Amino acid sequence: MEPRLFRQVLGRFATGVTVVTTGTLEDFHGMTANAFASVSLDPPLVLVVVGRKARTCQRIPQFRAFGVNILKADQAFLSDWFAGRFGSQDELSPELQLYTAATGTPLLEGTAAQLDCRLYQSHPAGDHIIFVGEVRHLRMEEEVVEPLLFFASRYHRLGEPLTVTPPRS
């Protein structure tokens, strides 16, 4: 199978965009990830998928915790920053602010929502590792905000909500 075609086909699935953070305020690391999903309500579990070559892959097991910061539509610059397009993912621009969550993980202020996770399990999966985290604490914006979406290798915003009408029999 042609890897480029495989990537293009998977790009036809729209996702939200997150920044996964780990470490401490003094030893911070973050990376952009769109491979994020809920797993379980009881216990509350989520997963992130990280490439084996990424530094995050070693840092999450080291700190036994990670954060998931769900980005708003106007935060594409954060996605690019933590994807390494503007410099190091470990250096924050002055306007960004972190706070320390219950697990000690640094989370980004001002994103749509933040989840503080204790590492629950990890699973090898090809050239990636699936990290499952038990959500220990979460926060979100008071009002509903528009999410940042990624589709066909580009950022997007939500369109108009759809009204679903059942087909006539």
PDB file of C-alpha atoms in Angstrom:
ATOM      1  CA  MET A   1       0.000   0.000   0.000  1.00  0.00           C
ATOM      2  CA  GLU A   2       1.296   3.435  -0.895  1.00  0.00           C
ATOM      3  CA  PRO A   3       1.905   5.368   2.397  1.00  0.00           C
ATOM      4  CA  ARG A   4       1.070   8.723   0.796  1.00  0.00           C
ATOM      5  CA  LEU A   5      -2.298   7.455  -0.454  1.00  0.00           C
ATOM      6  CA  PHE A   6      -3.027   5.877   2.943  1.00  0.00           C
ATOM      7  CA  ARG A   7      -2.366   9.239   4.613  1.00  0.00           C
ATOM      8  CA  GLN A   8      -4.560  11.067   2.061  1.00  0.00           C
ATOM      9  CA  VAL A   9      -7.454   8.650   2.569  1.00  0.00           C
ATOM     10  CA  LEU A  10      -7.235   9.013   6.371  1.00  0.00           C
ATOM     11  CA  GLY A  11      -7.174  12.773   5.883  1.00  0.00           C
ATOM     12  CA  ARG A  12     -10.752  12.548   4.648  1.00  0.00           C
ATOM     13  CA  PHE A  13     -11.813  11.956   8.255  1.00  0.00           C
ATOM     14  CA  ALA A  14     -12.303  15.298  10.022  1.00  0.00           C
ATOM     15  CA  THR A  15     -10.830  15.533  13.512  1.00  0.00           C
ATOM     16  CA  GLY A  16     -10.525  18.034  16.279  1.00  0.00           C
ATOM     17  CA  VAL A  17      -7.077  19.326  17.210  1.00  0.00           C
ATOM     18  CA  THR A  18      -5.424  19.023  20.605  1.00  0.00           C
ATOM     19  CA  VAL A  19      -2.132  19.835  22.241  1.00  0.00           C
ATOM     20  CA  VAL A  20      -0.877  17.024  24.474  1.00  0.00           C
ATOM     21  CA  THR A  21       1.247  18.320  27.351  1.00  0.00           C
ATOM     22  CA  THR A  22       3.419  16.511  29.864  1.00  0.00           C
ATOM     23  CA  GLY A  23       6.210  17.209  32.331  1.00  0.00           C
ATOM     24  CA  THR A  24       6.185  20.042  34.829  1.00  0.00           C
ATOM     25  CA  LEU A  25       6.174  23.833  34.602  1.00  0.00           C
ATOM     26  CA  GLU A  26       9.988  23.705  34.837  1.00  0.00           C
ATOM     27  CA  ASP A  27      10.350  20.751  32.445  1.00  0.00           C
ATOM     28  CA  PHE A  28       7.502  21.355  29.996  1.00  0.00           C
ATOM     29  CA  HIS A  29       6.802  19.541  26.734  1.00  0.00           C
ATOM     30  CA  GLY A  30       3.882  19.728  24.327  1.00  0.00           C
ATOM     31  CA  MET A  31       2.912  18.335  20.932  1.00  0.00           C
ATOM     32  CA  THR A  32       0.010  18.723  18.528  1.00  0.00           C
ATOM     33  CA  ALA A  33      -2.187  15.635  18.185  1.00  0.00           C
ATOM     34  CA  ASN A  34      -5.425  14.906  16.388  1.00  0.00           C
ATOM     35  CA  ALA A  35      -5.383  11.203  17.317  1.00  0.00           C
ATOM     36  CA  PHE A  36      -7.448  11.639  20.488  1.00  0.00           C
ATOM     37  CA  ALA A  37     -10.632   9.851  21.539  1.00  0.00           C
ATOM     38  CA  SER A  38     -12.798   9.005  24.502  1.00  0.00           C
ATOM     39  CA  VAL A  39     -12.580   5.371  25.614  1.00  0.00           C
ATOM     40  CA  SER A  40     -14.729   4.823  28.711  1.00  0.00           C
ATOM     41  CA  LEU A  41     -17.079   6.660  31.048  1.00  0.00           C
ATOM     42  CA  ASP A  42     -16.459   4.362  34.032  1.00  0.00           C
ATOM     43  CA  PRO A  43     -13.634   4.812  34.714  1.00  0.00           C
ATOM     44  CA  PRO A  44     -13.276   8.011  32.674  1.00  0.00           C
ATOM     45  CA  LEU A  45     -10.624   7.132  30.072  1.00  0.00           C
ATOM     46  CA  VAL A  46      -9.285   8.860  26.956  1.00  0.00           C
ATOM     47  CA  LEU A  47      -6.531   7.937  24.544  1.00  0.00           C
ATOM     48  CA  VAL A  48      -3.871   9.753  22.565  1.00  0.00           C
ATOM     49  CA  VAL A  49      -1.713   8.170  19.887  1.00  0.00           C
ATOM     50  CA  VAL A  50       1.930   9.257  19.688  1.00  0.00           C
ATOM     51  CA  GLY A  51       4.606   8.356  17.151  1.00  0.00           C
ATOM     52  CA  ARG A  52       7.439   6.266  18.605  1.00  0.00           C
ATOM     53  CA  LYS A  53      10.030   8.799  17.394  1.00  0.00           C
ATOM     54  CA  ALA A  54       8.348  11.733  19.147  1.00  0.00           C
ATOM     55  CA  ARG A  55       9.878  12.903  22.430  1.00  0.00           C
ATOM     56  CA  THR A  56       6.395  12.791  23.925  1.00  0.00           C
ATOM     57  CA  CYS A  57       6.516   9.009  23.575  1.00  0.00           C
ATOM     58  CA  GLN A  58       9.276   8.825  26.198  1.00  0.00           C
ATOM     59  CA  ARG A  59       8.027  11.698  28.340  1.00  0.00           C
ATOM     60  CA  ILE A  60       4.509  10.418  29.076  1.00  0.00           C
ATOM     61  CA  PRO A  61       5.803   7.183  30.716  1.00  0.00           C
ATOM     62  CA  GLN A  62       8.502   9.181  32.528  1.00  0.00           C
ATOM     63  CA  PHE A  63       5.971  11.540  34.162  1.00  0.00           C
ATOM     64  CA  ARG A  64       3.124   8.959  34.287  1.00  0.00           C
ATOM     65  CA  ALA A  65       0.666  11.710  33.333  1.00  0.00           C
ATOM     66  CA  PHE A  66      -0.385  13.892  30.416  1.00  0.00           C
ATOM     67  CA  GLY A  67      -2.810  16.659  29.592  1.00  0.00           C
ATOM     68  CA  VAL A  68      -5.075  17.114  26.601  1.00  0.00           C
ATOM     69  CA  ASN A  69      -5.849  20.694  25.595  1.00  0.00           C
ATOM     70  CA  ILE A  70      -8.695  20.951  23.064  1.00  0.00           C
ATOM     71  CA  LEU A  71      -8.116  23.889  20.729  1.00  0.00           C
ATOM     72  CA  LYS A  72     -10.591  26.565  19.665  1.00  0.00           C
ATOM     73  CA  ALA A  73     -11.094  27.596  16.026  1.00  0.00           C
ATOM     74  CA  ASP A  74      -8.947  30.710  16.511  1.00  0.00           C
ATOM     75  CA  GLN A  75      -6.012  28.726  17.966  1.00  0.00           C
ATOM     76  CA  ALA A  76      -4.504  27.241  14.788  1.00  0.00           C
ATOM     77  CA  PHE A  77      -1.268  29.051  15.698  1.00  0.00           C
ATOM     78  CA  LEU A  78      -1.021  26.855  18.816  1.00  0.00           C
ATOM     79  CA  SER A  79      -1.400  23.746  16.707  1.00  0.00           C
ATOM     80  CA  ASP A  80       1.373  24.949  14.383  1.00  0.00           C
ATOM     81  CA  TRP A  81       3.554  26.007  17.339  1.00  0.00           C
ATOM     82  CA  PHE A  82       3.361  22.623  19.037  1.00  0.00           C
ATOM     83  CA  ALA A  83       3.818  20.838  15.704  1.00  0.00           C
ATOM     84  CA  GLY A  84       7.243  22.533  15.558  1.00  0.00           C
ATOM     85  CA  ARG A  85       6.480  24.886  12.666  1.00  0.00           C
ATOM     86  CA  PHE A  86       7.622  28.028  14.562  1.00  0.00           C
ATOM     87  CA  GLY A  87      10.395  26.680  16.789  1.00  0.00           C
ATOM     88  CA  SER A  88      10.647  24.338  19.742  1.00  0.00           C
ATOM     89  CA  GLN A  89       7.486  22.815  21.214  1.00  0.00           C
ATOM     90  CA  ASP A  90       9.065  23.334  24.640  1.00  0.00           C
ATOM     91  CA  GLU A  91       9.335  27.116  24.356  1.00  0.00           C
ATOM     92  CA  LEU A  92       6.181  29.073  24.998  1.00  0.00           C
ATOM     93  CA  SER A  93       5.468  32.441  23.508  1.00  0.00           C
ATOM     94  CA  PRO A  94       4.943  35.099  26.195  1.00  0.00           C
ATOM     95  CA  GLU A  95       1.169  35.349  25.643  1.00  0.00           C
ATOM     96  CA  LEU A  96       0.645  31.663  26.517  1.00  0.00           C
ATOM     97  CA  GLN A  97      -0.031  30.738  30.099  1.00  0.00           C
ATOM     98  CA  LEU A  98       0.203  27.371  31.811  1.00  0.00           C
ATOM     99  CA  TYR A  99      -1.317  26.140  35.021  1.00  0.00           C
ATOM    100  CA  THR A 100      -0.435  23.044  37.004  1.00  0.00           C
ATOM    101  CA  ALA A 101      -3.154  20.391  37.118  1.00  0.00           C
ATOM    102  CA  ALA A 102      -3.800  17.887  39.926  1.00  0.00           C
ATOM    103  CA  THR A 103      -1.337  15.334  38.488  1.00  0.00           C
ATOM    104  CA  GLY A 104       1.365  18.016  38.195  1.00  0.00           C
ATOM    105  CA  THR A 105       0.915  18.188  34.427  1.00  0.00           C
ATOM    106  CA  PRO A 106       1.042  21.648  32.870  1.00  0.00           C
ATOM    107  CA  LEU A 107      -2.104  22.587  30.936  1.00  0.00           C
ATOM    108  CA  LEU A 108      -2.735  25.522  28.597  1.00  0.00           C
ATOM    109  CA  GLU A 109      -4.967  28.338  29.832  1.00  0.00           C
ATOM    110  CA  GLY A 110      -7.566  29.609  27.392  1.00  0.00           C
ATOM    111  CA  THR A 111      -8.190  26.503  25.297  1.00  0.00           C
ATOM    112  CA  ALA A 112     -11.744  25.181  24.786  1.00  0.00           C
ATOM    113  CA  ALA A 113     -11.196  22.439  27.367  1.00  0.00           C
ATOM    114  CA  GLN A 114      -8.429  20.717  29.304  1.00  0.00           C
ATOM    115  CA  LEU A 115      -8.197  17.144  30.602  1.00  0.00           C
ATOM    116  CA  ASP A 116      -5.658  16.126  33.232  1.00  0.00           C
ATOM    117  CA  CYS A 117      -4.847  12.417  32.901  1.00  0.00           C
ATOM    118  CA  ARG A 118      -2.910   9.859  34.909  1.00  0.00           C
ATOM    119  CA  LEU A 119      -1.317   7.229  32.651  1.00  0.00           C
ATOM    120  CA  TYR A 120      -3.551   4.144  32.824  1.00  0.00           C
ATOM    121  CA  GLN A 121      -2.144   1.874  30.084  1.00  0.00           C
ATOM    122  CA  SER A 122       0.013   1.996  26.987  1.00  0.00           C
ATOM    123  CA  HIS A 123      -0.175  -0.226  23.933  1.00  0.00           C
ATOM    124  CA  PRO A 124       2.300  -0.569  21.064  1.00  0.00           C
ATOM    125  CA  ALA A 125       0.634  -0.122  17.675  1.00  0.00           C
ATOM    126  CA  GLY A 126       2.959  -0.220  14.665  1.00  0.00           C
ATOM    127  CA  ASP A 127       5.111   2.911  14.606  1.00  0.00           C
ATOM    128  CA  HIS A 128       2.998   4.536  17.346  1.00  0.00           C
ATOM    129  CA  ILE A 129       2.107   4.023  21.016  1.00  0.00           C
ATOM    130  CA  ILE A 130      -1.474   4.331  22.249  1.00  0.00           C
ATOM    131  CA  PHE A 131      -1.517   6.020  25.656  1.00  0.00           C
ATOM    132  CA  VAL A 132      -4.708   5.559  27.672  1.00  0.00           C
ATOM    133  CA  GLY A 133      -5.204   8.072  30.451  1.00  0.00           C
ATOM    134  CA  GLU A 134      -7.606   8.114  33.364  1.00  0.00           C
ATOM    135  CA  VAL A 135      -9.082  11.597  33.536  1.00  0.00           C
ATOM    136  CA  ARG A 136      -8.432  12.992  37.018  1.00  0.00           C
ATOM    137  CA  HIS A 137      -9.652  16.530  36.442  1.00  0.00           C
ATOM    138  CA  LEU A 138     -11.178  18.550  33.635  1.00  0.00           C
ATOM    139  CA  ARG A 139     -12.141  22.102  32.785  1.00  0.00           C
ATOM    140  CA  MET A 140     -13.903  23.812  29.895  1.00  0.00           C
ATOM    141  CA  GLU A 141     -14.924  27.251  28.710  1.00  0.00           C
ATOM    142  CA  GLU A 142     -18.192  28.421  30.261  1.00  0.00           C
ATOM    143  CA  GLU A 143     -19.825  29.028  26.894  1.00  0.00           C
ATOM    144  CA  VAL A 144     -19.675  26.670  23.961  1.00  0.00           C
ATOM    145  CA  VAL A 145     -16.824  27.673  21.653  1.00  0.00           C
ATOM    146  CA  GLU A 146     -16.150  26.684  18.068  1.00  0.00           C
ATOM    147  CA  PRO A 147     -13.524  23.901  17.807  1.00  0.00           C
ATOM    148  CA  LEU A 148     -10.490  23.848  15.533  1.00  0.00           C
ATOM    149  CA  LEU A 149     -10.945  21.113  12.922  1.00  0.00           C
ATOM    150  CA  PHE A 150      -8.434  19.372  10.671  1.00  0.00           C
ATOM    151  CA  PHE A 151      -9.527  17.892   7.349  1.00  0.00           C
ATOM    152  CA  ALA A 152      -7.657  17.093   4.112  1.00  0.00           C
ATOM    153  CA  SER A 153      -4.385  18.496   5.546  1.00  0.00           C
ATOM    154  CA  ARG A 154      -5.908  21.915   6.351  1.00  0.00           C
ATOM    155  CA  TYR A 155      -7.538  23.679   9.276  1.00  0.00           C
ATOM    156  CA  HIS A 156     -11.287  24.266   9.107  1.00  0.00           C
ATOM    157  CA  ARG A 157     -14.152  25.760  11.107  1.00  0.00           C
ATOM    158  CA  LEU A 158     -17.585  24.315  11.682  1.00  0.00           C
ATOM    159  CA  GLY A 159     -20.226  25.111   9.104  1.00  0.00           C
ATOM    160  CA  GLU A 160     -23.923  25.373   9.736  1.00  0.00           C
ATOM    161  CA  PRO A 161     -25.445  22.719  11.988  1.00  0.00           C
ATOM    162  CA  LEU A 162     -27.308  20.037  10.069  1.00  0.00           C
ATOM    163  CA  THR A 163     -30.897  19.069  10.685  1.00  0.00           C
ATOM    164  CA  VAL A 164     -31.356  15.341  10.209  1.00  0.00           C
ATOM    165  CA  THR A 165     -34.669  14.243   8.770  1.00  0.00           C
ATOM    166  CA  PRO A 166     -35.464  10.530   8.761  1.00  0.00           C
ATOM    167  CA  PRO A 167     -36.209   9.083   5.316  1.00  0.00           C
ATOM    168  CA  ARG A 168     -39.823   8.467   4.455  1.00  0.00           C
ATOM    169  CA  SER A 169     -40.887   4.840   4.331  1.00  0.00           C
TER     170      SER A 169
END
